[in-house]
Coordinates of C-alpha atoms in Angstrom, one line a residue:
M1 CA -0.4 0.3 0.1
D2 CA 1.3 3.4 -0.9
E3 CA 2.1 5.6 1.7
K4 CA 0.1 9.1 1.7
L5 CA 2.0 12.5 3.1
K6 CA -0.3 15.7 3.7
I7 CA 1.9 18.8 2.4
K8 CA 1.3 22.3 1.8
L9 CA 2.3 24.2 -1.2
S10 CA 2.8 27.5 -1.6
I11 CA 1.6 29.2 -5.4
A12 CA 1.3 32.9 -5.9
D13 CA 0.9 33.5 -2.0
R14 CA -1.8 30.8 -1.2
V15 CA -1.5 27.7 0.4
Y16 CA -2.7 24.9 -0.6
P17 CA -3.0 21.8 1.1
L18 CA -2.3 18.6 -0.5
T19 CA -2.4 14.5 0.4
V20 CA -0.3 13.0 -2.5
D21 CA 2.0 9.9 -2.2
V22 CA 5.4 10.1 -0.9
S23 CA 6.7 9.6 -4.2
Q24 CA 5.0 12.7 -5.5
E25 CA 6.4 14.9 -3.1
E26 CA 9.5 15.9 -4.4
G27 CA 8.0 16.5 -7.9
L28 CA 4.9 18.7 -6.7
R29 CA 7.6 20.9 -4.4
S30 CA 9.9 21.3 -7.9
A31 CA 6.6 21.9 -9.8
S32 CA 5.6 24.9 -7.2
K33 CA 8.9 26.5 -7.0
K34 CA 9.0 26.9 -10.7
I35 CA 5.6 28.1 -11.0
D36 CA 6.5 31.0 -8.4
A37 CA 9.4 31.6 -10.4
M38 CA 8.0 31.9 -13.4
I39 CA 5.1 34.2 -11.6
K40 CA 8.1 36.7 -10.4
Q41 CA 9.5 36.7 -13.7
F42 CA 6.3 37.6 -15.8
E43 CA 5.5 40.4 -12.9
E44 CA 8.8 41.8 -13.5
N45 CA 9.3 41.8 -16.9
Y46 CA 5.3 43.2 -18.2
A47 CA 3.0 44.9 -16.8
V48 CA 0.6 42.3 -15.1
R49 CA -1.3 43.4 -12.0
D50 CA -3.6 40.3 -11.5
K51 CA -2.7 37.3 -10.4
Q52 CA -5.5 35.3 -12.6
D53 CA -3.7 36.7 -15.6
V54 CA -0.3 35.8 -14.2
L55 CA -1.1 32.3 -13.5
A56 CA -3.1 32.0 -17.0
M57 CA 0.5 33.0 -18.9
C58 CA 2.1 30.2 -16.5
A59 CA -0.4 27.8 -17.5
L60 CA 0.4 28.4 -21.1
Q61 CA 4.0 28.3 -20.9
F62 CA 4.1 25.0 -19.0
A63 CA 1.3 23.6 -21.6
S64 CA 3.2 24.6 -24.8
Q65 CA 6.6 22.9 -23.2
V66 CA 4.5 19.8 -23.0
E67 CA 3.0 20.3 -26.5
Q68 CA 6.3 21.6 -28.1
K69 CA 8.0 17.9 -26.6
Q70 CA 5.2 15.9 -28.0
V71 CA 5.4 17.5 -31.5
N72 CA 9.4 17.1 -31.2
S73 CA 8.7 13.3 -30.3
S74 CA 6.7 12.9 -33.1
I75 CA 9.0 14.0 -35.5
D76 CA 11.8 12.3 -34.4
S77 CA 9.5 9.4 -34.6
K78 CA 9.0 10.0 -38.0
E79 CA 12.6 10.3 -39.0
L80 CA 13.7 7.1 -37.3
D81 CA 11.1 5.3 -39.0
R82 CA 12.7 6.9 -42.4
L83 CA 16.1 5.9 -41.2
K84 CA 15.0 2.3 -40.8
K85 CA 13.2 2.0 -44.4
I86 CA 16.4 3.0 -45.7
N87 CA 17.9 0.8 -43.4
D88 CA 15.7 -2.1 -44.4
L89 CA 16.8 -0.9 -48.4
V90 CA 20.3 -0.9 -47.8
V91 CA 19.8 -4.6 -46.1
Q92 CA 18.0 -5.7 -48.9
Y93 CA 20.3 -4.6 -51.3
L94 CA 23.7 -6.0 -49.8
E95 CA 21.9 -9.5 -49.7
K96 CA 21.3 -9.5 -53.0
K97 CA 24.7 -9.3 -53.8

């Protein structure tokens, strides 16, 4: 049975109590720190007054990073398939000789 842990995370000056698996704690704390750092960066670089706007910008930034990784992975997969086909053709050619 997975052990549960009660933690409190602070994001944008609000505290969120959570009950999580012990294995999730480090990742959640790291994510919380990254969100707060991004909030600070947006507030310093842009004239944003509302925390809701800053949080929306953070969500967009993180979501776009995830989406870009999926796009890159898809491109890498297509390239790998293409290379395998080329390799198969070369192997077939060499076997005929």
